[in-house]
Coordinates of C-alpha atoms in Angstrom, one line a residue:
Chain A
M138 CA 17.4 -8.4 -23.5
K139 CA 16.9 -10.3 -20.3
I140 CA 13.8 -9.8 -18.1
I141 CA 13.3 -11.3 -14.7
V142 CA 9.8 -11.4 -13.2
C143 CA 9.4 -11.9 -9.4
I144 CA 6.2 -13.6 -8.3
K145 CA 4.6 -14.7 -5.1
Q146 CA 2.0 -17.4 -4.4
V147 CA -0.9 -16.0 -2.4
P148 CA -4.1 -17.6 -1.1
E149 CA -7.0 -17.3 -3.5
T150 CA -9.1 -14.7 -1.7
N151 CA -11.7 -13.8 -4.2
N152 CA -14.0 -16.6 -3.1
I153 CA -13.2 -16.5 0.6
D154 CA -15.9 -16.9 3.1
F155 CA -16.0 -16.2 6.8
N156 CA -16.6 -18.3 9.8
P157 CA -19.6 -16.2 11.0
S158 CA -18.7 -16.7 14.7
D159 CA -15.4 -14.8 14.7
L160 CA -15.1 -13.5 11.2
T161 CA -12.0 -15.5 10.5
I162 CA -11.4 -16.7 7.0
N163 CA -12.6 -20.2 6.3
R164 CA -9.4 -21.7 4.9
S165 CA -10.6 -25.2 4.2
H166 CA -10.9 -24.6 0.4
V167 CA -8.4 -21.8 -0.2
N168 CA -6.1 -22.4 -3.1
G169 CA -2.7 -20.9 -3.9
I170 CA -2.6 -18.7 -6.9
I171 CA -0.1 -16.3 -8.6
N172 CA -0.5 -12.9 -6.9
P173 CA -2.8 -11.0 -9.4
F174 CA -0.4 -8.0 -9.8
D175 CA 2.4 -10.5 -10.6
L176 CA 0.3 -11.7 -13.5
N177 CA 0.4 -8.2 -14.8
A178 CA 4.2 -8.3 -14.5
I179 CA 4.3 -11.6 -16.4
E180 CA 2.0 -10.2 -19.1
E181 CA 4.1 -7.1 -19.5
A182 CA 7.2 -9.2 -19.9
V183 CA 5.6 -11.4 -22.5
R184 CA 4.4 -8.3 -24.4
I185 CA 8.0 -6.9 -24.5
K186 CA 9.2 -10.3 -25.7
E187 CA 6.6 -10.2 -28.5
K188 CA 7.8 -6.7 -29.5
F189 CA 11.5 -7.2 -29.7
D190 CA 13.9 -9.9 -30.8
D191 CA 16.1 -11.9 -28.5
V192 CA 14.1 -11.3 -25.3
T193 CA 14.3 -14.1 -22.6
I194 CA 12.1 -14.1 -19.5
S195 CA 13.0 -15.8 -16.3
V196 CA 10.5 -16.1 -13.4
I197 CA 11.6 -16.3 -9.8
S198 CA 9.9 -17.0 -6.6
M199 CA 10.9 -17.7 -3.0
G200 CA 8.9 -20.1 -0.9
P201 CA 8.3 -23.7 0.1
P202 CA 8.6 -26.6 -2.4
S203 CA 4.8 -26.5 -2.9
F204 CA 5.3 -23.2 -4.9
E205 CA 6.6 -25.3 -7.8
K206 CA 3.1 -25.6 -9.0
T207 CA 2.7 -21.8 -9.2
L208 CA 6.0 -21.5 -11.1
K209 CA 4.8 -24.2 -13.5
E210 CA 1.7 -22.1 -14.1
A211 CA 3.7 -19.0 -14.6
L212 CA 5.7 -20.8 -17.4
T213 CA 2.5 -21.4 -19.3
Y214 CA 2.4 -17.7 -20.2
G215 CA 5.4 -18.3 -22.5
L216 CA 8.3 -17.7 -20.2
D217 CA 11.7 -19.3 -20.7
S218 CA 13.0 -20.4 -17.3
A219 CA 11.8 -20.6 -13.7
Y220 CA 13.7 -20.5 -10.4
L221 CA 12.3 -21.7 -7.1
I222 CA 14.4 -20.3 -4.2
S223 CA 13.6 -22.6 -1.3
D224 CA 15.4 -23.5 1.9
K225 CA 14.1 -24.2 5.4
L226 CA 16.3 -21.5 6.7
F227 CA 14.4 -18.9 4.5
A228 CA 11.2 -19.6 6.4
G229 CA 9.9 -16.6 8.4
S230 CA 11.8 -14.0 6.4
D231 CA 10.3 -10.5 6.5
T232 CA 10.4 -8.2 3.5
F233 CA 14.0 -7.1 4.2
S234 CA 15.3 -10.7 4.3
T235 CA 13.1 -11.9 1.4
A236 CA 14.3 -9.0 -0.8
Y237 CA 17.9 -9.8 0.2
I238 CA 17.5 -13.5 -0.7
L239 CA 15.8 -12.7 -4.0
A240 CA 18.5 -10.1 -4.9
E241 CA 21.3 -12.6 -4.2
S242 CA 19.4 -15.2 -6.3
I243 CA 19.1 -12.7 -9.2
K244 CA 22.8 -12.0 -9.0
A245 CA 23.3 -15.7 -9.3
I246 CA 21.1 -15.9 -12.4
G247 CA 23.4 -13.3 -14.0
D248 CA 23.0 -10.3 -16.2
F249 CA 19.6 -8.7 -16.6
D250 CA 18.1 -5.6 -18.1
L251 CA 14.7 -5.4 -16.4
I252 CA 13.1 -6.8 -13.3
L253 CA 9.3 -6.7 -13.1
C254 CA 7.3 -7.2 -9.9
G255 CA 3.6 -6.7 -9.1
K256 CA 3.0 -3.6 -7.0
H257 CA 2.2 -5.6 -4.0
A258 CA 1.0 -9.0 -2.9
I259 CA -2.6 -9.2 -2.0
D260 CA -2.0 -11.2 1.1
G261 CA 0.6 -8.9 2.8
E262 CA 0.0 -5.7 0.9
T263 CA 3.2 -4.1 2.0
G264 CA 4.6 -3.4 -1.5
Q265 CA 8.1 -3.3 0.0
V266 CA 10.0 -6.2 -1.6
G267 CA 10.3 -4.6 -5.0
S268 CA 12.1 -1.4 -3.7
E269 CA 14.2 -3.5 -1.4
I270 CA 15.4 -5.7 -4.2
A271 CA 16.3 -2.6 -6.2
E272 CA 18.2 -1.2 -3.3
N273 CA 20.1 -4.5 -2.8
L274 CA 21.1 -4.5 -6.5
K275 CA 21.8 -0.7 -6.5
I276 CA 19.6 -0.2 -9.6
P277 CA 16.9 2.4 -10.2
Q278 CA 13.3 1.7 -9.5
A279 CA 9.8 3.0 -10.4
T280 CA 6.8 1.8 -8.5
N281 CA 3.1 1.5 -9.1
V282 CA 3.7 1.8 -12.9
K283 CA 0.8 1.7 -15.4
K284 CA 2.8 2.1 -18.7
I285 CA 6.3 1.1 -19.9
E286 CA 7.7 2.4 -23.2
F287 CA 11.1 1.5 -24.6
H288 CA 13.5 4.1 -26.1
E289 CA 14.8 3.0 -29.5
N290 CA 18.2 2.1 -28.0
K291 CA 16.5 -0.3 -25.5
K292 CA 18.7 1.1 -22.8
I293 CA 16.2 3.6 -21.4
I294 CA 12.5 3.2 -20.6
K295 CA 9.8 5.8 -20.1
V296 CA 7.2 4.8 -17.4
E297 CA 4.0 6.3 -16.0
S298 CA 4.0 5.9 -12.2
D299 CA 0.6 6.4 -10.5
T300 CA 0.2 8.9 -7.7
E301 CA -2.8 9.8 -5.5
N302 CA -4.1 12.4 -8.0
G303 CA -2.6 11.5 -11.3
Y304 CA 0.7 10.1 -12.5
R305 CA 4.4 11.0 -13.0
V306 CA 6.2 10.3 -16.3
L307 CA 9.7 9.1 -15.5
E308 CA 12.7 8.2 -17.6
V309 CA 14.6 5.3 -16.1
K310 CA 18.0 3.9 -17.3
L311 CA 18.2 0.1 -17.5
P312 CA 18.9 -2.2 -15.7
A313 CA 16.0 -1.2 -13.5
L314 CA 13.3 -2.6 -11.3
I315 CA 9.7 -1.7 -12.1
T316 CA 6.6 -2.6 -10.0
V317 CA 3.4 -2.7 -12.1
N318 CA -0.3 -2.2 -11.2
K319 CA -3.4 -3.7 -12.9
E320 CA -3.9 -0.8 -15.2
I321 CA -0.8 -1.7 -17.3
N322 CA -2.5 -4.5 -19.1
V323 CA -5.0 -7.3 -19.0
P324 CA -3.2 -10.7 -18.6
R325 CA -4.0 -13.2 -21.3
I326 CA -5.2 -16.7 -21.1
P327 CA -2.2 -18.9 -21.8
S328 CA -2.2 -20.5 -25.2
F329 CA -2.3 -24.2 -25.6
K330 CA 1.0 -24.1 -27.4
D331 CA 2.8 -22.2 -24.6
A332 CA 1.2 -24.4 -22.0
R333 CA 2.5 -27.5 -23.7
K334 CA 6.0 -26.0 -24.1
A335 CA 6.0 -25.1 -20.4
L336 CA 5.6 -28.8 -19.5
K337 CA 9.1 -29.4 -20.9
I338 CA 10.8 -26.6 -18.9
P339 CA 12.3 -27.9 -15.7
I340 CA 12.0 -25.7 -12.5
I341 CA 15.5 -24.8 -11.3
K342 CA 15.6 -25.2 -7.5
W343 CA 18.2 -23.3 -5.5
D344 CA 18.8 -23.6 -1.8
L345 CA 21.5 -22.2 0.5
G346 CA 23.9 -24.8 -0.8
K347 CA 23.7 -23.2 -4.2
L348 CA 23.4 -19.6 -3.0
K349 CA 26.7 -19.6 -1.0
N350 CA 27.0 -15.8 -0.9
I351 CA 24.0 -15.4 1.3
D352 CA 24.8 -14.1 4.8
K353 CA 22.8 -16.4 7.1
T354 CA 22.6 -13.7 9.8
K355 CA 20.3 -11.6 7.5
I356 CA 17.7 -14.3 6.7
G357 CA 14.8 -16.2 8.2
L358 CA 13.1 -15.7 11.5
T359 CA 16.3 -14.8 13.3
G360 CA 17.8 -12.6 10.6
S361 CA 14.7 -10.5 9.9
P362 CA 14.7 -7.1 11.5
T363 CA 11.0 -7.2 12.1
K364 CA 9.4 -9.8 14.4
V365 CA 5.8 -10.8 14.6
V366 CA 5.3 -11.2 18.3
N367 CA 1.6 -11.6 18.6
I368 CA -1.5 -12.4 16.6
E369 CA -5.0 -11.6 17.9
K370 CA -8.5 -11.7 16.5
F371 CA -9.4 -8.1 15.7
Q372 CA -13.0 -8.1 14.8
K373 CA -15.1 -7.5 17.9
K374 CA -18.7 -8.1 16.8
K375 CA -20.7 -4.9 16.9
D376 CA -24.2 -4.9 18.4
T377 CA -25.9 -4.4 15.1
K378 CA -29.4 -3.0 15.3
F379 CA -31.6 -4.5 12.6
I380 CA -34.4 -2.5 11.1
S381 CA -37.2 -4.6 9.6
G382 CA -40.6 -4.1 8.2
T383 CA -42.1 -3.0 4.8
P384 CA -39.8 -0.9 2.6
N385 CA -41.8 2.2 3.7
E386 CA -41.4 1.4 7.4
I387 CA -37.7 0.8 6.9
V388 CA -37.3 4.1 5.1
N389 CA -39.2 5.9 7.9
E390 CA -36.9 4.6 10.5
L391 CA -33.8 5.1 8.4
Y392 CA -34.8 8.7 7.7
Q393 CA -35.1 9.3 11.4
I394 CA -31.6 7.9 12.0
L395 CA -30.2 10.1 9.3
K396 CA -32.0 13.1 10.8
D397 CA -30.6 12.3 14.3
K398 CA -27.1 12.1 12.7
H399 CA -27.7 15.5 11.1
V400 CA -27.5 14.1 7.6
V401 CA -30.8 15.7 6.7
Chain B
M117 CA 24.6 -1.2 16.5
N118 CA 24.1 0.4 19.9
L119 CA 20.4 0.9 20.3
E120 CA 21.0 3.5 23.1
D121 CA 22.6 5.8 20.5
Y122 CA 19.2 6.2 18.8
K123 CA 16.8 8.8 20.4
G124 CA 13.7 10.6 19.4
I125 CA 10.9 10.3 16.9
W126 CA 10.9 11.6 13.4
I127 CA 8.1 12.3 11.0
F128 CA 8.7 12.6 7.3
V129 CA 6.9 15.7 6.1
E130 CA 5.0 15.5 2.8
Y131 CA 3.8 18.6 1.1
T132 CA 2.6 20.0 -2.2
E133 CA 3.7 23.5 -3.3
D134 CA 3.1 25.5 -0.1
K135 CA 0.8 23.2 1.7
I136 CA 1.8 20.5 4.3
S137 CA -0.4 17.4 3.9
E138 CA -3.1 16.7 6.4
L139 CA -1.6 13.2 6.8
T140 CA 1.6 14.8 8.1
F141 CA -0.4 16.4 10.9
E142 CA -1.9 13.0 11.7
L143 CA 1.5 11.5 11.9
L144 CA 2.6 14.3 14.2
G145 CA -0.4 13.6 16.4
I146 CA 0.6 10.0 17.0
G147 CA 4.3 10.9 17.0
R148 CA 3.6 13.4 19.9
R149 CA 1.9 10.7 22.0
L150 CA 4.8 8.3 21.5
A151 CA 7.4 10.9 22.1
D152 CA 5.7 11.9 25.4
K153 CA 5.6 8.3 26.5
L154 CA 9.3 7.9 25.7
K155 CA 10.1 11.3 27.1
V156 CA 12.0 12.2 23.9
E157 CA 11.8 14.9 21.2
L158 CA 9.5 14.8 18.2
S159 CA 11.0 16.1 15.1
S160 CA 9.8 16.8 11.6
V161 CA 12.2 16.2 8.7
I162 CA 11.5 18.1 5.5
L163 CA 13.4 17.8 2.2
G164 CA 13.0 20.1 -0.8
H165 CA 14.2 23.2 -2.6
N166 CA 13.1 26.7 -1.7
I167 CA 10.5 25.2 0.6
K168 CA 7.6 27.7 0.8
C169 CA 5.2 26.0 3.2
D170 CA 4.7 27.4 6.7
L171 CA 7.0 25.4 8.9
N172 CA 5.6 26.9 12.1
L173 CA 2.6 24.7 11.6
L174 CA 4.8 21.7 12.3
F175 CA 5.5 23.2 15.7
H176 CA 1.9 24.0 16.3
Y177 CA 0.9 20.4 15.6
G178 CA 3.5 19.0 18.1
S179 CA 7.0 19.0 16.6
D180 CA 9.9 20.1 18.9
K181 CA 12.4 20.4 16.1
I182 CA 12.5 20.6 12.3
Y183 CA 15.3 19.1 10.3
K184 CA 15.3 20.9 6.9
L185 CA 17.5 19.9 4.0
D186 CA 17.4 22.2 1.0
N187 CA 19.0 21.1 -2.2
K188 CA 18.1 21.8 -5.8
H189 CA 18.0 18.1 -6.5
L190 CA 15.2 17.6 -4.0
E191 CA 12.8 20.0 -5.7
V192 CA 10.5 17.1 -6.8
Y193 CA 10.5 13.6 -5.3
R194 CA 12.9 11.1 -6.8
T195 CA 13.8 7.8 -5.1
I196 CA 17.5 8.0 -5.0
P197 CA 18.3 11.6 -3.9
F198 CA 15.6 11.4 -1.3
T199 CA 17.0 8.1 0.0
D200 CA 20.5 9.6 0.0
A201 CA 19.4 12.7 1.9
L202 CA 17.4 10.8 4.6
E203 CA 20.2 8.2 5.0
Y204 CA 22.5 11.1 5.7
L205 CA 20.2 12.7 8.3
V206 CA 19.3 9.5 10.0
N207 CA 23.0 8.5 10.3
K208 CA 23.9 11.9 11.6
Y209 CA 21.1 12.3 14.2
R210 CA 20.0 8.8 14.9
P211 CA 16.2 8.8 15.6
E212 CA 14.9 5.6 17.2
V213 CA 11.6 5.8 15.2
L214 CA 11.0 7.1 11.7
I215 CA 7.4 7.4 10.5
L216 CA 6.6 8.0 6.9
P217 CA 3.2 8.5 5.2
A218 CA 1.8 5.5 3.3
T219 CA 1.3 7.6 0.1
S220 CA 2.7 6.9 -3.3
I221 CA 5.9 8.7 -2.4
G222 CA 6.2 7.2 1.1
K223 CA 5.6 3.7 -0.3
D224 CA 8.3 4.2 -2.9
L225 CA 10.8 5.8 -0.5
A226 CA 10.3 3.9 2.8
P227 CA 11.4 0.4 1.7
R228 CA 14.3 1.7 -0.3
L229 CA 15.5 3.7 2.8
A230 CA 14.9 0.8 5.2
C231 CA 16.9 -1.5 3.1
R232 CA 19.7 1.1 2.8
L233 CA 19.7 1.5 6.6
E234 CA 19.4 -2.3 7.0
T235 CA 16.5 -1.9 9.3
G236 CA 12.9 -3.2 9.6
L237 CA 9.8 -1.6 8.1
S238 CA 6.2 -2.2 8.9
A239 CA 3.6 -1.0 6.4
D240 CA 0.3 0.5 7.2
C241 CA 0.3 0.4 11.0
T242 CA -3.0 1.1 12.6
E243 CA -2.1 1.1 16.3
L244 CA 1.2 2.1 18.0
D245 CA 2.5 2.1 21.5
I246 CA 5.7 1.9 23.5
G247 CA 6.6 -1.3 25.2
P248 CA 8.1 -1.6 28.7
D249 CA 11.5 -2.0 27.1
G250 CA 11.1 1.1 25.0
N251 CA 10.4 -0.7 21.8
L252 CA 7.8 0.6 19.4
I253 CA 4.8 -1.8 19.4
Q254 CA 3.6 -1.8 15.8
K255 CA 0.1 -3.2 15.2
K256 CA -1.6 -3.8 11.9
P257 CA -4.3 -5.9 10.4
S258 CA -3.1 -9.0 8.7
Y259 CA -5.1 -8.9 5.6
S260 CA -5.1 -12.6 4.8
E261 CA -6.2 -13.7 8.3
N262 CA -8.4 -11.0 9.6
D263 CA -6.2 -10.8 12.7
Y264 CA -4.3 -8.0 14.3
I265 CA -0.6 -8.7 14.2
T266 CA 1.9 -7.1 16.6
I267 CA 5.4 -6.4 15.2
L268 CA 8.6 -5.3 16.9
T269 CA 11.9 -4.2 15.5
P270 CA 13.9 -5.2 18.6
N271 CA 17.5 -5.1 17.3
H272 CA 17.6 -2.5 14.6
R273 CA 17.2 1.3 14.5
P274 CA 15.5 3.3 13.4
Q275 CA 12.2 1.4 13.8
M276 CA 10.5 2.4 10.5
I277 CA 6.8 2.4 9.8
T278 CA 4.3 3.8 7.3
I279 CA 0.8 5.0 8.2
R280 CA -2.1 5.6 5.9
S281 CA -4.3 8.7 6.1
K282 CA -7.3 8.9 8.4
I283 CA -5.9 6.3 10.8
F284 CA -4.7 8.8 13.5
T285 CA -6.0 12.2 14.4
P286 CA -3.9 15.4 14.6
Q287 CA -3.7 17.1 18.0
T288 CA -5.3 20.5 18.3
P289 CA -2.8 23.0 17.0
D290 CA -1.3 25.3 19.5
P291 CA -0.3 28.6 17.8
N292 CA 2.1 29.4 20.7
R293 CA 4.2 26.4 20.3
T294 CA 7.6 27.0 18.7
G295 CA 10.8 25.1 18.2
K296 CA 14.2 25.0 16.6
I297 CA 14.8 24.6 12.8
I298 CA 18.0 22.8 12.0
E299 CA 19.2 23.6 8.5
E300 CA 21.2 20.9 6.9
H301 CA 23.3 20.8 3.8
L302 CA 24.4 17.9 1.6
E303 CA 26.1 17.6 -1.7
L304 CA 24.1 15.3 -4.0
N305 CA 25.7 14.1 -7.1
E306 CA 23.5 13.0 -10.0
S307 CA 24.1 9.3 -11.0
E308 CA 22.9 6.8 -13.5
N309 CA 20.5 5.5 -10.9
W310 CA 18.5 8.8 -10.8
T311 CA 15.3 8.8 -12.7
K312 CA 14.4 11.8 -14.7
I313 CA 11.0 13.4 -14.2
L314 CA 9.6 14.2 -17.6
E315 CA 6.2 15.3 -16.5
I316 CA 3.8 15.4 -13.5
I317 CA 0.2 14.9 -14.5
E318 CA -2.6 15.8 -12.2
E319 CA -5.9 14.3 -13.2
D320 CA -9.4 15.6 -12.6
Q321 CA -10.7 13.2 -9.9
E322 CA -14.4 14.0 -10.3
D323 CA -15.8 14.0 -6.8
A324 CA -13.8 11.0 -5.7
N325 CA -11.7 12.3 -2.9
I326 CA -13.5 9.8 -0.7
Q327 CA -10.9 10.0 2.1
E328 CA -12.0 13.6 2.9
A329 CA -15.7 12.8 2.8
E330 CA -17.9 13.0 5.9
I331 CA -20.6 10.8 4.4
I332 CA -20.0 8.0 2.0
V333 CA -22.6 6.0 0.1
S334 CA -20.8 2.8 -1.0
V335 CA -21.9 0.3 -3.6
G336 CA -21.1 -3.3 -4.5
R337 CA -22.2 -6.1 -6.6
G338 CA -25.7 -5.9 -5.3
I339 CA -26.2 -3.0 -7.8
K340 CA -26.4 -5.7 -10.5
K341 CA -25.4 -3.6 -13.5
P342 CA -23.6 -0.4 -14.2
E343 CA -26.7 1.3 -15.5
N344 CA -28.2 1.1 -11.9
L345 CA -25.4 3.3 -10.5
G346 CA -27.6 6.3 -11.2
L347 CA -29.6 5.3 -8.2
I348 CA -26.6 5.5 -5.9
K349 CA -25.5 8.8 -7.5
K350 CA -28.9 10.2 -6.8
L351 CA -28.9 9.1 -3.2
S352 CA -25.4 10.5 -2.7
S353 CA -26.3 13.9 -4.1
C354 CA -29.4 14.1 -1.8
I355 CA -27.3 13.8 1.3
N356 CA -24.1 15.4 0.0
A357 CA -22.1 12.1 0.1
S358 CA -19.2 10.8 -1.8
I359 CA -19.4 7.5 -3.6
G360 CA -17.4 4.5 -2.5
A361 CA -17.2 1.1 -4.2
S362 CA -16.2 -2.4 -3.5
R363 CA -13.3 -4.0 -5.4
S364 CA -15.6 -6.3 -7.4
I365 CA -17.3 -3.5 -9.3
V366 CA -14.1 -1.6 -9.8
D367 CA -12.5 -4.7 -11.3
L368 CA -15.6 -5.1 -13.6
G369 CA -14.9 -1.6 -14.8
W370 CA -18.2 -0.2 -13.6
I371 CA -16.6 2.7 -11.7
S372 CA -13.1 4.2 -11.5
H373 CA -10.6 2.9 -9.0
Y374 CA -10.5 6.3 -7.3
H375 CA -13.8 5.2 -5.6
Q376 CA -12.5 1.9 -4.3
V377 CA -12.6 1.3 -0.6
G378 CA -10.6 -1.4 1.0
L379 CA -7.5 -3.5 0.7
T380 CA -6.2 -2.3 -2.7
G381 CA -8.2 0.9 -2.5
K382 CA -8.6 3.6 0.1
T383 CA -9.1 3.5 3.9
V384 CA -12.0 5.8 4.8
K385 CA -13.2 7.0 8.1
P386 CA -16.3 9.1 7.4
K387 CA -18.9 10.0 10.0
I388 CA -21.5 7.9 8.2
Y389 CA -20.9 5.0 5.8
I390 CA -23.8 3.6 4.0
A391 CA -23.0 0.2 2.4
C392 CA -25.5 -0.7 -0.4
G393 CA -25.4 -4.2 -1.8
I394 CA -21.9 -4.9 -0.4
S395 CA -21.5 -8.3 1.2
G396 CA -18.4 -7.2 3.1
A397 CA -15.4 -9.2 1.9
V398 CA -12.5 -8.8 4.3
H399 CA -10.8 -6.5 1.7
H400 CA -13.6 -4.1 2.0
I401 CA -14.2 -4.3 5.7
I402 CA -10.6 -3.4 6.5
G403 CA -11.0 -0.1 4.6
M404 CA -14.2 1.1 6.2
K405 CA -14.7 -0.5 9.6
S406 CA -13.3 2.6 11.4
S407 CA -16.1 4.7 10.1
D408 CA -18.0 6.4 13.0
F409 CA -21.4 5.0 12.0
I410 CA -22.1 2.2 9.6
I411 CA -25.4 1.5 7.9
A412 CA -25.6 -1.7 5.8
I413 CA -28.3 -2.6 3.3
N414 CA -28.1 -6.1 1.9
K415 CA -30.5 -8.9 0.9
D416 CA -28.4 -11.6 2.5
P417 CA -28.9 -11.8 6.3
E418 CA -25.6 -13.7 6.5
A419 CA -23.6 -11.0 4.7
P420 CA -20.4 -10.3 6.8
I421 CA -21.0 -6.5 6.4
F422 CA -23.7 -6.7 9.1
Q423 CA -21.1 -7.8 11.6
V424 CA -19.4 -4.3 11.5
A425 CA -22.6 -2.4 10.9
D426 CA -24.4 -0.2 13.6
I427 CA -27.6 -0.4 11.6
G428 CA -28.5 -3.4 9.5
I429 CA -31.2 -3.5 6.9
I430 CA -32.0 -6.8 5.4
G431 CA -33.7 -5.9 2.3
D432 CA -33.7 -5.1 -1.4
L433 CA -31.8 -1.9 -2.1
F434 CA -33.9 -1.4 -5.3
E435 CA -37.0 -1.2 -3.1
I436 CA -35.6 0.9 -0.3
I437 CA -33.3 3.4 -1.9
P438 CA -35.9 4.9 -4.3
I439 CA -38.4 5.5 -1.4
L440 CA -35.6 7.0 0.6
I441 CA -34.7 9.3 -2.2
D442 CA -38.3 10.4 -2.6
K443 CA -38.5 11.2 1.1
L444 CA -35.2 13.1 1.1
T445 CA -36.2 15.2 -1.9
I446 CA -39.7 16.0 -0.7
K447 CA -38.7 16.7 2.9

């Protein structure tokens, strides 16, 4: 069985701080990490590999050459191969173009049974690329999945796909693309053995020279259907009224405000 | 593609059993404004089988037309047949704008359909307008930068977007408004790519429907340990509030993700939002800054939450909240 995991490098935002003047993120010490939901996708792939014989896992990412470090990190979870899809002409691709490039790259990798993605990246939060890859490859999809179970024949999976008020149990024929959420598993800490093994695995780098089937009119800034035309600061500072005093004084004033607002 | 061939605004209707979702009416509200500005029709598109909901409501809330496609394969949502049906309708009637709800269904369907139609899709738009050239101006917060970004889909149609709930407001329904229902038919043939629905599970969500709440008491790391959540529960029951939470305490497993406000949680817009011990990471602020009135209690005077608060209380929630509860219960 062949599994492909798609990952994205995102800025490390758990420890972000703000420039207090305009509420922008202070980027001076922001690191690139594997998108947290993609770690769940990696973990799920590794669990499938532990369960069945003859499973190979490839990880793929599109981005600048600096993403190589992130792919190296992904390999330490016990994956078999890594592909970095990188070309200057890919820069500025929106989700449509990104999914198209990734789908063409996956076709170039060859046969696969299952593609796993995180449900969305924490920097863009569109959650679109997974479905768009599935459409490009004309395979079934299930999104926001918290559980994957294999049928005995390994040709069909049963998944639980989260909804607003519960979940849906779906039967999906392979090959398929599944996007996973953080409920599906808790990603492990890579073992020393796997991390050492990863050092020996080269990152396979593909550009447009290798991916000859890519239609250049569908990629990059010019090929993307959506264009970002403006960026503006959005947080107008509010005139915050501060209440101070002893806890009793604060509560008295707060109580009055709640009363004015008809809460009490 | 000739852009001139595409006219009108379409709203994808989401419903359960016999009830059209509130979000659908919100989408009609903004759709109506855009349609008036463009001087085009606003249409609702509804897919299903033996649809029982009151379609007249769609007219009352602003729709000029309804495109209805009934097929036994569309009884419950599945990605491929829904994509096939919408692709057929869009190619036949060519709307210039197609708006879908940013729900679990909308988020599964919209990208699949956008890719099929080879057009652009913007997720979670929060402001929309029509440009001088007739293009849809799509604005949304850029989560990583805390900026507003403006997106256009200048050369592709339809211009597709998704919208989360509580971002726009419905217009006041007009019971005298009516319109035309266009019934469509399409042969759908089951294929290998269709998923099979084995079960649909609805879970008891406690009192966590925070998107409907008028008052939210929200809690973050300042609560220190899960045992202290009782204090927040007590306060919320005193003032009939729902409980919200920051991502950090959801990730720690102190409270279920149904309560999570913000980037990977829910966008809320209550009349009053009381943030207790929440520093105000950008993830969180995005999900609550549109609340009508924000009260923030935090020990750290530098906490970013104060920048979006109407009332700021620099203090210890463990001192203030118990006194407040006493005062609220004694009256």
